[in-house]
CSV table of C-alpha atoms in Angstrom, one decimal:
chain,number,residue,atom,x,y,z
A,6,MET,CA,146.9,93.6,28.9
A,7,ALA,CA,147.3,95.2,32.4
A,8,PRO,CA,146.6,92.8,35.5
A,9,ALA,CA,143.4,93.6,37.0
A,10,ASP,CA,143.5,95.8,40.4
A,11,PRO,CA,143.1,93.8,43.6
A,12,ALA,CA,139.9,94.1,45.4
A,13,PRO,CA,139.8,97.0,47.8
A,14,ASP,CA,139.6,94.7,50.7
A,15,GLU,CA,143.0,93.1,49.9
A,16,THR,CA,144.8,96.4,49.2
A,17,GLU,CA,143.5,97.8,52.7
A,18,ARG,CA,144.4,94.7,54.8
A,19,PRO,CA,147.3,95.1,57.0
A,20,PRO,CA,150.1,92.4,56.4
A,21,GLY,CA,149.0,89.1,57.8
A,22,GLY,CA,145.3,90.4,58.0
A,23,ARG,CA,143.3,91.1,61.1
A,24,PRO,CA,143.5,88.2,63.6
A,25,GLY,CA,140.2,86.7,64.8
A,26,ALA,CA,142.0,86.0,68.2
A,27,VAL,CA,145.1,87.5,69.7
A,28,LEU,CA,147.4,86.7,72.7
A,29,PHE,CA,149.7,89.7,73.9
A,30,VAL,CA,152.5,88.1,75.9
A,31,CYS,CA,155.4,89.9,78.2
A,32,ARG,CA,157.4,88.9,81.1
A,33,HIS,CA,155.1,89.4,84.0
A,34,ASN,CA,151.7,90.0,82.5
A,35,ALA,CA,151.9,93.3,84.6
A,36,VAL,CA,152.4,96.3,82.3
A,37,ARG,CA,152.8,95.7,78.5
A,38,SER,CA,150.7,92.8,77.8
A,39,PRO,CA,147.4,94.1,79.7
A,40,MET,CA,148.0,97.5,78.4
A,41,ALA,CA,148.3,96.0,74.7
A,42,ALA,CA,145.2,93.7,75.6
A,43,ALA,CA,143.0,96.5,76.7
A,44,LEU,CA,144.0,98.9,73.8
A,45,ALA,CA,143.0,96.2,71.3
A,46,ARG,CA,139.7,95.5,73.0
A,47,HIS,CA,138.9,99.1,73.0
A,48,LEU,CA,140.1,99.8,69.4
A,49,ALA,CA,139.0,96.7,67.6
A,50,GLY,CA,136.0,96.2,69.6
A,51,ARG,CA,134.2,92.8,69.4
A,52,SER,CA,135.9,91.9,66.1
A,53,VAL,CA,139.1,90.5,67.8
A,54,TYR,CA,139.1,88.0,70.7
A,55,VAL,CA,142.0,89.1,73.1
A,56,ARG,CA,143.9,87.9,75.8
A,57,SER,CA,147.2,88.6,77.7
A,58,ALA,CA,149.5,86.6,79.6
A,59,GLY,CA,153.2,86.6,80.9
A,60,VAL,CA,156.1,84.2,81.1
A,61,ARG,CA,155.3,84.2,84.8
A,62,PRO,CA,152.6,86.2,86.7
A,63,GLY,CA,154.0,89.3,88.3
A,64,GLU,CA,152.3,92.0,90.5
A,65,LYS,CA,149.6,94.4,89.4
A,66,ASP,CA,151.7,97.7,88.3
A,67,PRO,CA,149.7,100.9,89.8
A,68,PHE,CA,151.5,103.2,86.9
A,69,ALA,CA,150.0,100.9,84.4
A,70,VAL,CA,146.5,101.2,85.8
A,71,ALA,CA,146.9,105.0,86.0
A,72,VAL,CA,148.1,105.8,82.5
A,73,MET,CA,145.3,103.6,81.1
A,74,ALA,CA,142.9,105.3,83.1
A,75,GLU,CA,144.0,108.5,81.7
A,76,VAL,CA,142.5,107.4,78.2
A,77,GLY,CA,139.3,105.9,79.8
A,78,LEU,CA,140.6,102.3,80.1
A,79,ASP,CA,140.3,100.5,83.2
A,80,ILE,CA,142.9,97.8,83.8
A,81,ALA,CA,142.6,97.9,87.9
A,82,GLY,CA,140.6,94.8,88.1
A,83,HIS,CA,143.4,92.9,85.7
A,84,ARG,CA,145.2,89.9,87.5
A,85,PRO,CA,148.6,88.8,86.1
A,86,ILE,CA,148.5,85.2,84.8
A,87,SER,CA,151.1,83.2,83.2
A,88,LEU,CA,151.1,81.3,79.9
A,89,GLU,CA,150.2,78.0,81.7
A,90,ASP,CA,147.2,79.6,83.3
A,91,LEU,CA,145.5,80.3,80.1
A,92,ALA,CA,142.3,78.2,79.7
A,93,ASP,CA,142.2,78.9,76.0
A,94,THR,CA,145.1,78.6,73.5
A,95,ASN,CA,143.6,79.1,70.1
A,96,PHE,CA,144.9,82.1,68.8
A,97,ASP,CA,145.4,83.3,65.2
A,98,LEU,CA,148.3,85.7,66.3
A,99,VAL,CA,150.5,85.9,69.5
A,100,VAL,CA,152.3,89.1,70.0
A,101,THR,CA,155.5,89.0,72.2
A,102,LEU,CA,156.6,92.1,73.8
A,103,THR,CA,159.9,91.1,75.4
A,104,PRO,CA,162.7,88.9,74.3
A,105,GLU,CA,161.9,86.4,77.1
A,106,ALA,CA,158.5,85.9,75.9
A,107,HIS,CA,159.3,85.7,72.4
A,108,HIS,CA,161.8,82.7,72.9
A,109,GLN,CA,158.9,81.0,75.1
A,110,VAL,CA,156.2,81.4,72.7
A,111,LEU,CA,158.4,80.3,69.8
A,112,ASP,CA,159.2,77.0,71.9
A,113,LEU,CA,155.5,76.5,72.9
A,114,THR,CA,154.1,76.9,69.4
A,115,ARG,CA,156.8,75.1,67.2
A,116,ALA,CA,154.1,72.4,66.2
A,117,GLU,CA,151.2,74.8,66.0
A,118,ALA,CA,149.7,77.0,63.0
A,119,VAL,CA,149.9,80.3,64.7
A,120,GLU,CA,151.5,83.6,63.7
A,121,VAL,CA,154.0,85.0,66.1
A,122,GLU,CA,155.1,88.6,66.0
A,123,TYR,CA,158.0,90.3,68.2
A,124,TRP,CA,157.3,93.9,69.0
A,125,PRO,CA,160.1,95.1,71.1
A,126,ILE,CA,158.4,97.3,73.6
A,127,TYR,CA,160.3,99.5,76.2
A,128,ASP,CA,160.3,98.2,79.9
A,129,PRO,CA,158.9,101.4,81.7
A,130,THR,CA,159.6,99.8,85.0
A,131,ALA,CA,163.2,100.4,84.5
A,132,THR,CA,162.6,104.2,84.7
A,133,MET,CA,164.1,106.1,87.5
A,134,GLY,CA,163.2,109.6,88.5
A,135,SER,CA,160.0,111.8,89.7
A,136,ARG,CA,156.7,110.4,89.4
A,137,ASN,CA,156.0,112.5,86.2
A,138,GLN,CA,159.1,111.1,84.7
A,139,ILE,CA,158.0,107.4,85.3
A,140,MET,CA,154.5,108.4,84.3
A,141,ASP,CA,155.8,109.7,80.9
A,142,ALA,CA,157.8,106.6,80.3
A,143,TYR,CA,154.4,104.4,80.7
A,144,ARG,CA,152.7,107.0,78.5
A,145,GLY,CA,155.3,106.3,75.7
A,146,VAL,CA,154.5,102.9,75.9
A,147,ARG,CA,151.0,103.3,75.7
A,148,ARG,CA,151.3,105.3,72.8
A,149,ASP,CA,153.7,102.9,70.9
A,150,LEU,CA,151.5,99.9,71.6
A,151,GLU,CA,148.5,101.8,70.6
A,152,MET,CA,150.4,102.8,67.1
A,153,ARG,CA,151.4,99.2,66.6
A,154,ILE,CA,148.0,97.7,67.4
A,155,ARG,CA,146.3,100.4,64.8
A,156,ARG,CA,148.8,99.7,62.1
A,157,ARG,CA,148.9,95.8,62.5
A,158,PHE,CA,144.9,95.5,62.7
A,159,GLY,CA,144.3,98.0,60.1
A,160,LEU,CA,142.6,100.6,62.2
A,161,PRO,CA,142.3,104.4,61.9
A,162,MET,CA,145.1,106.5,63.1
A,163,LYS,CA,143.6,108.8,65.6
A,164,PRO,CA,144.2,109.8,69.1
A,165,LEU,CA,142.7,108.0,72.1
A,166,LEU,CA,140.3,109.9,74.4
A,167,GLY,CA,142.2,112.0,76.6
A,168,GLU,CA,145.1,112.3,74.4
């Protein structure tokens, strides 16, 4: 007798399932983690509670603000915060975007029941060249984050507004 097929809901769910609350963490909470948080909020809507933080807070990045504005997402009001500044620490999933953030989060969550994933995301602040070359590097990060979020949260693969 053949085993029963799993319920459709089980086969379509991404590995780990869609989290109810996710935290994105990078080094300074100025580029990658606020971009990821804005994308996740936009793509998943109210179905997922989303926050971002850094190992230590940095300065707001105008290139990150500009590339997110290109797709209709406003992060101009984002204020970088550190992990220690978080008021709420109840997350189902913490996504780390830098090696430093990953090590720090693993230390902080050692005794907690939280899933931690490392997504190695290029640091666009290291890009040298013209404004267009720098913007292209930030756009690449935005696209990478968007695709990872869509895959991880089981969301349709379609381009963002403005792409």
